Amino acid sequence: TFARNGAGALTAVFCLAATAPVAAAGASTTVSSPGADTQASVSANWAGYAVVPAASVGSAFSKVSGAWREPRATCSRGREASSATWVGLGGYNEGSRALEQVGTGAYCDRAGAASYNSWYELLPAAPVNLELRIRPGDEVSASVAVKGQEVTLRIRDLTTGGHFATSKRVAIVDDSSAEWIVEAPTVCVNGNVCGILPLTDFGQVSFSSATATAGSHTGPIASPDWSAAELELQQRGFSGFGGRAGARAQPTRTLTAATPSSAGPDGAFSVSWREQSTAIEAPSPPALPGFGGGAS
């Protein structure tokens, strides 16, 4: 969710899906509405749903909206982590050069403290952090709408009544897809060294009223007028050596994942965080000539 500039400040950085979703070969499923196929995919940094209009619609998206409850981050001392929850248009299709998005973020610093923020971003422009205060447990609604080269972004804290809205004219608009995403954002140091941060343990994010508009039709993720991609985020890492003190040191691998549930006909679904550690078995040393195990 954050990047450090030369002065050490943190700002949000989010990635196009060209660097994220990778389709799982042969994986597909069907959601509740007839004709609405969902392609299951694995991503390095996105979890949730992306939809593209069916050929019969003959129109790009003009709006996406959704609501969610801001999750509470569980932080660990010594481990920097981040997550972002957002709705947006564009950025999903290969070769995309733009993405219009608005949402919230949760950041864990190395001291184990959590902070929360709201933001919008009109890629390829820099992100903008907002003064709208977000707290864990708040109900948040957000939308992105495009008309020509004008983008309107709205976000509201339904719990406190705080809200933000702006309209911007941009040179590049991508309205070919609509998304409802939990992301493991990218951190950049000095603006040129970047990498995806570990995903914050957010527990679960519940989305509701997830709808998109294309042409004259507004419908949920499961609409037969869209083709949907169900995105599961997976991060694989090496977690060093575990085990009890005095025991044989053993390295472990970790799999951190964020998995969406099925999308309901009312546009509701959830994204759940999990982490699994697996011990790496060290190979046995080869036997040396003349050093057998039998009696001499």
mmCIF file of C-alpha atoms in Angstrom:
data_model
loop_
_atom_site.group_PDB
_atom_site.id
_atom_site.type_symbol
_atom_site.label_atom_id
_atom_site.label_comp_id
_atom_site.label_asym_id
_atom_site.label_seq_id
_atom_site.Cartn_x
_atom_site.Cartn_y
_atom_site.Cartn_z
ATOM 1 C CA THR A 1 0.000 0.000 0.000
ATOM 2 C CA PHE A 2 2.900 2.309 0.644
ATOM 3 C CA ALA A 3 6.097 3.636 -0.919
ATOM 4 C CA ARG A 4 8.917 5.582 0.684
ATOM 5 C CA ASN A 5 9.998 8.721 -1.108
ATOM 6 C CA GLY A 6 13.375 10.374 -0.640
ATOM 7 C CA ALA A 7 12.186 12.023 2.572
ATOM 8 C CA GLY A 8 11.064 8.697 4.032
ATOM 9 C CA ALA A 9 7.326 9.381 3.693
ATOM 10 C CA LEU A 10 4.924 6.593 2.774
ATOM 11 C CA THR A 11 2.543 6.752 -0.175
ATOM 12 C CA ALA A 12 0.309 4.126 -1.763
ATOM 13 C CA VAL A 13 1.465 2.193 -4.823
ATOM 14 C CA PHE A 14 -0.782 -0.232 -6.671
ATOM 15 C CA CYS A 15 -0.042 -2.474 -9.625
ATOM 16 C CA LEU A 16 -1.798 -3.205 -12.891
ATOM 17 C CA ALA A 17 -3.034 -6.721 -13.304
ATOM 18 C CA ALA A 18 -0.604 -7.244 -16.155
ATOM 19 C CA THR A 19 1.870 -8.093 -13.402
ATOM 20 C CA ALA A 20 -0.643 -9.986 -11.301
ATOM 21 C CA PRO A 21 -3.219 -12.549 -12.445
ATOM 22 C CA VAL A 22 -1.897 -15.708 -14.089
ATOM 23 C CA ALA A 23 -4.589 -18.066 -15.256
ATOM 24 C CA ALA A 24 -4.610 -21.545 -13.777
ATOM 25 C CA ALA A 25 -4.665 -23.917 -16.712
ATOM 26 C CA GLY A 26 -7.982 -25.645 -17.165
ATOM 27 C CA ALA A 27 -9.497 -24.227 -13.981
ATOM 28 C CA SER A 28 -13.045 -22.979 -14.320
ATOM 29 C CA THR A 29 -16.296 -23.022 -12.405
ATOM 30 C CA THR A 30 -19.846 -21.720 -12.727
ATOM 31 C CA VAL A 31 -21.485 -19.153 -10.484
ATOM 32 C CA SER A 32 -25.160 -18.938 -9.706
ATOM 33 C CA SER A 33 -26.457 -16.968 -12.696
ATOM 34 C CA PRO A 34 -26.865 -18.977 -15.917
ATOM 35 C CA GLY A 35 -24.263 -18.159 -18.529
ATOM 36 C CA ALA A 36 -21.934 -16.332 -16.122
ATOM 37 C CA ASP A 37 -18.668 -18.300 -16.281
ATOM 38 C CA THR A 38 -15.951 -17.696 -13.718
ATOM 39 C CA GLN A 39 -12.332 -18.424 -14.602
ATOM 40 C CA ALA A 40 -10.254 -19.302 -11.545
ATOM 41 C CA SER A 41 -6.831 -17.637 -11.588
ATOM 42 C CA VAL A 42 -3.805 -17.263 -9.327
ATOM 43 C CA SER A 43 -2.295 -13.828 -8.729
ATOM 44 C CA ALA A 44 0.819 -12.507 -7.024
ATOM 45 C CA ASN A 45 -1.011 -9.505 -5.602
ATOM 46 C CA TRP A 46 -4.782 -9.478 -6.321
ATOM 47 C CA ALA A 47 -7.607 -11.403 -4.618
ATOM 48 C CA GLY A 48 -11.279 -10.993 -5.460
ATOM 49 C CA TYR A 49 -13.080 -10.636 -8.781
ATOM 50 C CA ALA A 50 -12.529 -8.969 -12.132
ATOM 51 C CA VAL A 51 -15.180 -8.937 -14.867
ATOM 52 C CA VAL A 52 -15.151 -8.069 -18.572
ATOM 53 C CA PRO A 53 -18.270 -7.467 -20.683
ATOM 54 C CA ALA A 54 -19.603 -10.278 -22.825
ATOM 55 C CA ALA A 55 -19.444 -9.701 -26.572
ATOM 56 C CA SER A 56 -23.232 -9.375 -26.646
ATOM 57 C CA VAL A 57 -23.089 -6.279 -24.410
ATOM 58 C CA GLY A 58 -21.100 -4.350 -26.997
ATOM 59 C CA SER A 59 -20.060 -1.673 -24.525
ATOM 60 C CA ALA A 60 -17.290 -0.983 -22.029
ATOM 61 C CA PHE A 61 -17.950 -0.329 -18.343
ATOM 62 C CA SER A 62 -19.061 3.098 -17.191
ATOM 63 C CA LYS A 63 -19.245 2.418 -13.442
ATOM 64 C CA VAL A 64 -18.228 0.018 -10.688
ATOM 65 C CA SER A 65 -19.346 0.150 -7.061
ATOM 66 C CA GLY A 66 -19.193 -1.897 -3.894
ATOM 67 C CA ALA A 67 -19.093 -1.827 -0.116
ATOM 68 C CA TRP A 68 -17.017 -3.590 2.539
ATOM 69 C CA ARG A 69 -16.227 -3.619 6.244
ATOM 70 C CA GLU A 70 -12.700 -2.379 6.930
ATOM 71 C CA PRO A 71 -10.797 -5.321 8.444
ATOM 72 C CA ARG A 72 -8.594 -5.146 11.531
ATOM 73 C CA ALA A 73 -4.955 -5.875 10.737
ATOM 74 C CA THR A 74 -3.086 -8.381 12.893
ATOM 75 C CA CYS A 75 0.527 -7.203 12.992
ATOM 76 C CA SER A 76 3.749 -8.897 14.111
ATOM 77 C CA ARG A 77 6.803 -7.087 15.417
ATOM 78 C CA GLY A 78 9.635 -7.068 12.894
ATOM 79 C CA ARG A 79 7.375 -7.799 9.904
ATOM 80 C CA GLU A 80 6.255 -5.046 7.541
ATOM 81 C CA ALA A 81 3.014 -5.925 5.765
ATOM 82 C CA SER A 82 0.247 -4.215 3.848
ATOM 83 C CA SER A 83 -3.179 -4.752 2.313
ATOM 84 C CA ALA A 84 -5.526 -2.607 0.245
ATOM 85 C CA THR A 85 -9.238 -3.029 -0.430
ATOM 86 C CA TRP A 86 -10.652 -1.262 -3.470
ATOM 87 C CA VAL A 87 -13.016 -1.074 -6.425
ATOM 88 C CA GLY A 88 -11.826 0.014 -9.828
ATOM 89 C CA LEU A 89 -12.072 0.069 -13.606
ATOM 90 C CA GLY A 90 -9.358 -1.126 -15.975
ATOM 91 C CA GLY A 91 -5.914 -2.552 -15.370
ATOM 92 C CA TYR A 92 -6.925 -6.197 -15.719
ATOM 93 C CA ASN A 93 -6.387 -6.959 -19.397
ATOM 94 C CA GLU A 94 -2.931 -7.687 -20.750
ATOM 95 C CA GLY A 95 -1.277 -4.560 -22.096
ATOM 96 C CA SER A 96 -3.440 -2.197 -20.042
ATOM 97 C CA ARG A 97 -1.813 1.178 -19.381
ATOM 98 C CA ALA A 98 -4.376 2.654 -16.980
ATOM 99 C CA LEU A 99 -6.377 1.825 -13.881
ATOM 100 C CA GLU A 100 -8.924 3.974 -12.034
ATOM 101 C CA GLN A 101 -9.392 2.880 -8.409
ATOM 102 C CA VAL A 102 -10.428 4.067 -4.948
ATOM 103 C CA GLY A 103 -10.245 2.299 -1.611
ATOM 104 C CA THR A 104 -8.735 1.812 1.824
ATOM 105 C CA GLY A 105 -5.496 0.390 3.173
ATOM 106 C CA ALA A 106 -4.089 -1.287 6.280
ATOM 107 C CA TYR A 107 -0.356 -1.117 6.998
ATOM 108 C CA CYS A 108 1.744 -2.920 9.627
ATOM 109 C CA ASP A 109 5.091 -1.321 10.442
ATOM 110 C CA ARG A 110 8.124 -3.132 11.833
ATOM 111 C CA ALA A 111 7.202 -2.113 15.368
ATOM 112 C CA GLY A 112 3.997 -4.163 15.012
ATOM 113 C CA ALA A 113 1.689 -1.139 14.873
ATOM 114 C CA ALA A 114 -1.228 -0.874 12.440
ATOM 115 C CA SER A 115 -2.389 2.218 10.570
ATOM 116 C CA TYR A 116 -5.267 2.730 8.143
ATOM 117 C CA ASN A 117 -5.898 5.128 5.286
ATOM 118 C CA SER A 118 -8.087 5.972 2.303
ATOM 119 C CA TRP A 119 -6.804 6.816 -1.161
ATOM 120 C CA TYR A 120 -7.443 6.930 -4.892
ATOM 121 C CA GLU A 121 -5.196 6.361 -7.872
ATOM 122 C CA LEU A 122 -5.461 7.099 -11.582
ATOM 123 C CA LEU A 123 -2.589 5.136 -13.070
ATOM 124 C CA PRO A 124 -0.170 5.984 -14.545
ATOM 125 C CA ALA A 125 -0.384 9.083 -12.272
ATOM 126 C CA ALA A 126 0.817 8.908 -8.667
ATOM 127 C CA PRO A 127 -1.586 7.845 -5.896
ATOM 128 C CA VAL A 128 -3.366 10.354 -3.667
ATOM 129 C CA ASN A 129 -3.836 9.740 0.060
ATOM 130 C CA LEU A 130 -7.071 11.218 1.443
ATOM 131 C CA GLU A 131 -7.914 12.949 4.701
ATOM 132 C CA LEU A 132 -10.941 10.680 5.153
ATOM 133 C CA ARG A 133 -10.175 8.768 8.345
ATOM 134 C CA ILE A 134 -10.828 5.028 8.288
ATOM 135 C CA ARG A 135 -10.939 2.766 11.330
ATOM 136 C CA PRO A 136 -11.196 -1.032 11.520
ATOM 137 C CA GLY A 137 -14.810 -2.150 11.602
ATOM 138 C CA ASP A 138 -16.090 0.842 9.631
ATOM 139 C CA GLU A 139 -18.519 0.157 6.797
ATOM 140 C CA VAL A 140 -17.152 1.699 3.588
ATOM 141 C CA SER A 141 -18.775 2.200 0.186
ATOM 142 C CA ALA A 142 -16.962 3.311 -2.970
ATOM 143 C CA SER A 143 -17.495 3.802 -6.683
ATOM 144 C CA VAL A 144 -15.631 4.747 -9.857
ATOM 145 C CA ALA A 145 -17.459 6.160 -12.891
ATOM 146 C CA VAL A 146 -16.115 7.222 -16.277
ATOM 147 C CA LYS A 147 -17.644 9.427 -18.972
ATOM 148 C CA GLY A 148 -15.327 10.150 -21.855
ATOM 149 C CA GLN A 149 -12.029 11.272 -20.309
ATOM 150 C CA GLU A 150 -13.612 12.275 -16.993
ATOM 151 C CA VAL A 151 -13.307 9.962 -13.996
ATOM 152 C CA THR A 152 -15.435 10.429 -10.865
ATOM 153 C CA LEU A 153 -14.295 8.699 -7.668
ATOM 154 C CA ARG A 154 -16.362 8.483 -4.493
ATOM 155 C CA ILE A 155 -15.740 6.883 -1.113
ATOM 156 C CA ARG A 156 -17.891 7.126 2.005
ATOM 157 C CA ASP A 157 -17.475 5.884 5.560
ATOM 158 C CA LEU A 158 -21.014 4.762 6.312
ATOM 159 C CA THR A 159 -20.188 4.393 10.001
ATOM 160 C CA THR A 160 -18.976 7.948 10.612
ATOM 161 C CA GLY A 161 -20.666 9.750 7.724
ATOM 162 C CA GLY A 162 -17.351 11.008 6.345
ATOM 163 C CA HIS A 163 -17.045 11.078 2.567
ATOM 164 C CA PHE A 164 -14.865 12.185 -0.344
ATOM 165 C CA ALA A 165 -15.618 12.746 -4.037
ATOM 166 C CA THR A 166 -13.652 14.154 -6.948
ATOM 167 C CA SER A 167 -13.795 14.302 -10.740
ATOM 168 C CA LYS A 168 -10.625 14.351 -12.831
ATOM 169 C CA ARG A 169 -9.924 14.567 -16.536
ATOM 170 C CA VAL A 170 -7.253 12.080 -17.581
ATOM 171 C CA ALA A 171 -5.355 11.412 -20.796
ATOM 172 C CA ILE A 172 -5.793 7.632 -20.647
ATOM 173 C CA VAL A 173 -8.900 5.751 -19.495
ATOM 174 C CA ASP A 174 -9.261 1.986 -19.234
ATOM 175 C CA ASP A 175 -12.904 0.931 -18.931
ATOM 176 C CA SER A 176 -12.503 -2.590 -20.311
ATOM 177 C CA SER A 177 -12.840 -4.325 -16.923
ATOM 178 C CA ALA A 178 -14.308 -3.839 -13.445
ATOM 179 C CA GLU A 179 -12.783 -5.123 -10.209
ATOM 180 C CA TRP A 180 -13.436 -5.696 -6.480
ATOM 181 C CA ILE A 181 -10.052 -6.478 -4.973
ATOM 182 C CA VAL A 182 -7.973 -7.065 -1.853
ATOM 183 C CA GLU A 183 -4.374 -6.380 -2.865
ATOM 184 C CA ALA A 184 -0.879 -6.950 -1.543
ATOM 185 C CA PRO A 185 0.537 -3.628 -2.732
ATOM 186 C CA THR A 186 4.052 -2.756 -3.785
ATOM 187 C CA VAL A 187 6.615 -0.864 -1.742
ATOM 188 C CA CYS A 188 9.196 1.300 -3.536
ATOM 189 C CA VAL A 189 12.339 2.684 -1.909
ATOM 190 C CA ASN A 190 13.699 5.882 -3.457
ATOM 191 C CA GLY A 191 11.234 5.428 -6.311
ATOM 192 C CA ASN A 192 13.197 2.810 -8.229
ATOM 193 C CA VAL A 193 13.552 -0.371 -6.148
ATOM 194 C CA CYS A 194 10.134 -2.006 -5.815
ATOM 195 C CA GLY A 195 8.694 -5.262 -4.553
ATOM 196 C CA ILE A 196 5.375 -6.679 -3.365
ATOM 197 C CA LEU A 197 4.978 -6.402 0.416
ATOM 198 C CA PRO A 198 3.894 -9.370 2.524
ATOM 199 C CA LEU A 199 0.126 -9.397 2.758
ATOM 200 C CA THR A 200 -1.303 -8.144 6.051
ATOM 201 C CA ASP A 201 -3.223 -10.672 8.087
ATOM 202 C CA PHE A 202 -6.628 -9.020 7.621
ATOM 203 C CA GLY A 203 -8.684 -12.062 8.610
ATOM 204 C CA GLN A 204 -11.634 -11.581 6.275
ATOM 205 C CA VAL A 205 -13.043 -8.792 4.125
ATOM 206 C CA SER A 206 -16.743 -9.024 3.302
ATOM 207 C CA PHE A 207 -17.894 -7.231 0.137
ATOM 208 C CA SER A 208 -21.520 -6.374 -0.574
ATOM 209 C CA SER A 209 -23.478 -4.637 -3.338
ATOM 210 C CA ALA A 210 -20.694 -5.345 -5.839
ATOM 211 C CA THR A 211 -22.133 -4.156 -9.163
ATOM 212 C CA ALA A 212 -20.921 -2.843 -12.501
ATOM 213 C CA THR A 213 -22.601 -0.908 -15.319
ATOM 214 C CA ALA A 214 -22.007 -1.357 -19.029
ATOM 215 C CA GLY A 215 -24.295 0.239 -21.587
ATOM 216 C CA SER A 216 -27.775 0.293 -20.104
ATOM 217 C CA HIS A 217 -27.230 -2.737 -17.854
ATOM 218 C CA THR A 218 -26.212 -2.734 -14.191
ATOM 219 C CA GLY A 219 -25.612 -6.100 -12.588
ATOM 220 C CA PRO A 220 -23.627 -8.016 -9.956
ATOM 221 C CA ILE A 221 -20.477 -10.064 -10.509
ATOM 222 C CA ALA A 222 -22.617 -13.088 -11.383
ATOM 223 C CA SER A 223 -24.441 -11.284 -14.208
ATOM 224 C CA PRO A 224 -24.626 -13.302 -17.448
ATOM 225 C CA ASP A 225 -23.569 -10.126 -19.264
ATOM 226 C CA TRP A 226 -20.037 -10.401 -17.832
ATOM 227 C CA SER A 227 -17.238 -12.910 -17.930
ATOM 228 C CA ALA A 228 -15.775 -13.115 -14.421
ATOM 229 C CA ALA A 229 -12.316 -14.076 -13.159
ATOM 230 C CA GLU A 230 -12.036 -15.328 -9.581
ATOM 231 C CA LEU A 231 -8.578 -14.321 -8.350
ATOM 232 C CA GLU A 232 -6.737 -16.074 -5.532
ATOM 233 C CA LEU A 233 -3.659 -14.284 -4.214
ATOM 234 C CA GLN A 234 -0.673 -16.491 -3.394
ATOM 235 C CA GLN A 235 2.650 -15.416 -1.894
ATOM 236 C CA ARG A 236 5.380 -17.979 -1.356
ATOM 237 C CA GLY A 237 8.317 -17.170 0.864
ATOM 238 C CA PHE A 238 11.143 -18.573 2.940
ATOM 239 C CA SER A 239 10.647 -18.015 6.661
ATOM 240 C CA GLY A 240 14.046 -18.993 7.946
ATOM 241 C CA PHE A 241 14.600 -21.539 10.686
ATOM 242 C CA GLY A 242 11.967 -22.738 13.106
ATOM 243 C CA GLY A 243 11.849 -25.293 15.893
ATOM 244 C CA ARG A 244 12.533 -25.374 19.615
ATOM 245 C CA ALA A 245 15.706 -24.005 21.137
ATOM 246 C CA GLY A 246 18.369 -26.683 21.095
ATOM 247 C CA ALA A 247 16.540 -28.702 18.456
ATOM 248 C CA ARG A 248 17.951 -29.268 14.987
ATOM 249 C CA ALA A 249 17.408 -26.056 12.999
ATOM 250 C CA GLN A 250 14.971 -26.562 10.151
ATOM 251 C CA PRO A 251 14.056 -24.023 7.466
ATOM 252 C CA THR A 252 10.405 -23.536 6.538
ATOM 253 C CA ARG A 253 8.498 -22.314 3.505
ATOM 254 C CA THR A 254 5.354 -20.235 3.894
ATOM 255 C CA LEU A 255 2.334 -19.895 1.655
ATOM 256 C CA THR A 256 0.259 -16.781 2.294
ATOM 257 C CA ALA A 257 -3.028 -16.724 0.429
ATOM 258 C CA ALA A 258 -6.176 -14.646 0.117
ATOM 259 C CA THR A 259 -9.094 -16.590 -1.302
ATOM 260 C CA PRO A 260 -12.481 -15.256 -2.453
ATOM 261 C CA SER A 261 -15.724 -17.080 -1.763
ATOM 262 C CA SER A 262 -18.335 -17.629 -4.451
ATOM 263 C CA ALA A 263 -20.036 -14.432 -5.576
ATOM 264 C CA GLY A 264 -23.719 -14.330 -4.691
ATOM 265 C CA PRO A 265 -26.527 -13.050 -6.927
ATOM 266 C CA ASP A 266 -26.703 -9.892 -4.770
ATOM 267 C CA GLY A 267 -23.041 -9.033 -5.375
ATOM 268 C CA ALA A 268 -21.804 -10.302 -1.995
ATOM 269 C CA PHE A 269 -18.626 -12.301 -1.401
ATOM 270 C CA SER A 270 -15.748 -12.443 1.059
ATOM 271 C CA VAL A 271 -11.962 -12.701 0.822
ATOM 272 C CA SER A 272 -10.208 -14.723 3.538
ATOM 273 C CA TRP A 273 -6.541 -14.609 4.595
ATOM 274 C CA ARG A 274 -4.556 -17.696 5.558
ATOM 275 C CA GLU A 275 -0.920 -18.662 6.033
ATOM 276 C CA GLN A 276 0.625 -22.114 6.060
ATOM 277 C CA SER A 277 4.197 -23.062 6.950
ATOM 278 C CA THR A 278 5.858 -26.257 5.739
ATOM 279 C CA ALA A 279 9.167 -27.636 6.982
ATOM 280 C CA ILE A 280 11.853 -28.142 4.340
ATOM 281 C CA GLU A 281 13.420 -31.541 4.784
ATOM 282 C CA ALA A 282 17.201 -31.378 4.457
ATOM 283 C CA PRO A 283 18.650 -34.205 2.338
ATOM 284 C CA SER A 284 20.702 -36.849 4.173
ATOM 285 C CA PRO A 285 24.470 -36.494 3.656
ATOM 286 C CA PRO A 286 25.949 -39.035 1.241
ATOM 287 C CA ALA A 287 27.822 -41.981 2.745
ATOM 288 C CA LEU A 288 31.600 -41.681 2.525
ATOM 289 C CA PRO A 289 33.747 -44.601 1.377
ATOM 290 C CA GLY A 290 35.143 -46.638 4.312
ATOM 291 C CA PHE A 291 32.687 -45.169 6.840
ATOM 292 C CA GLY A 292 29.934 -47.763 6.993
ATOM 293 C CA GLY A 293 27.473 -48.235 9.804
ATOM 294 C CA GLY A 294 28.417 -51.863 10.659
ATOM 295 C CA ALA A 295 30.794 -53.188 13.306
ATOM 296 C CA SER A 296 34.488 -53.149 12.422
#
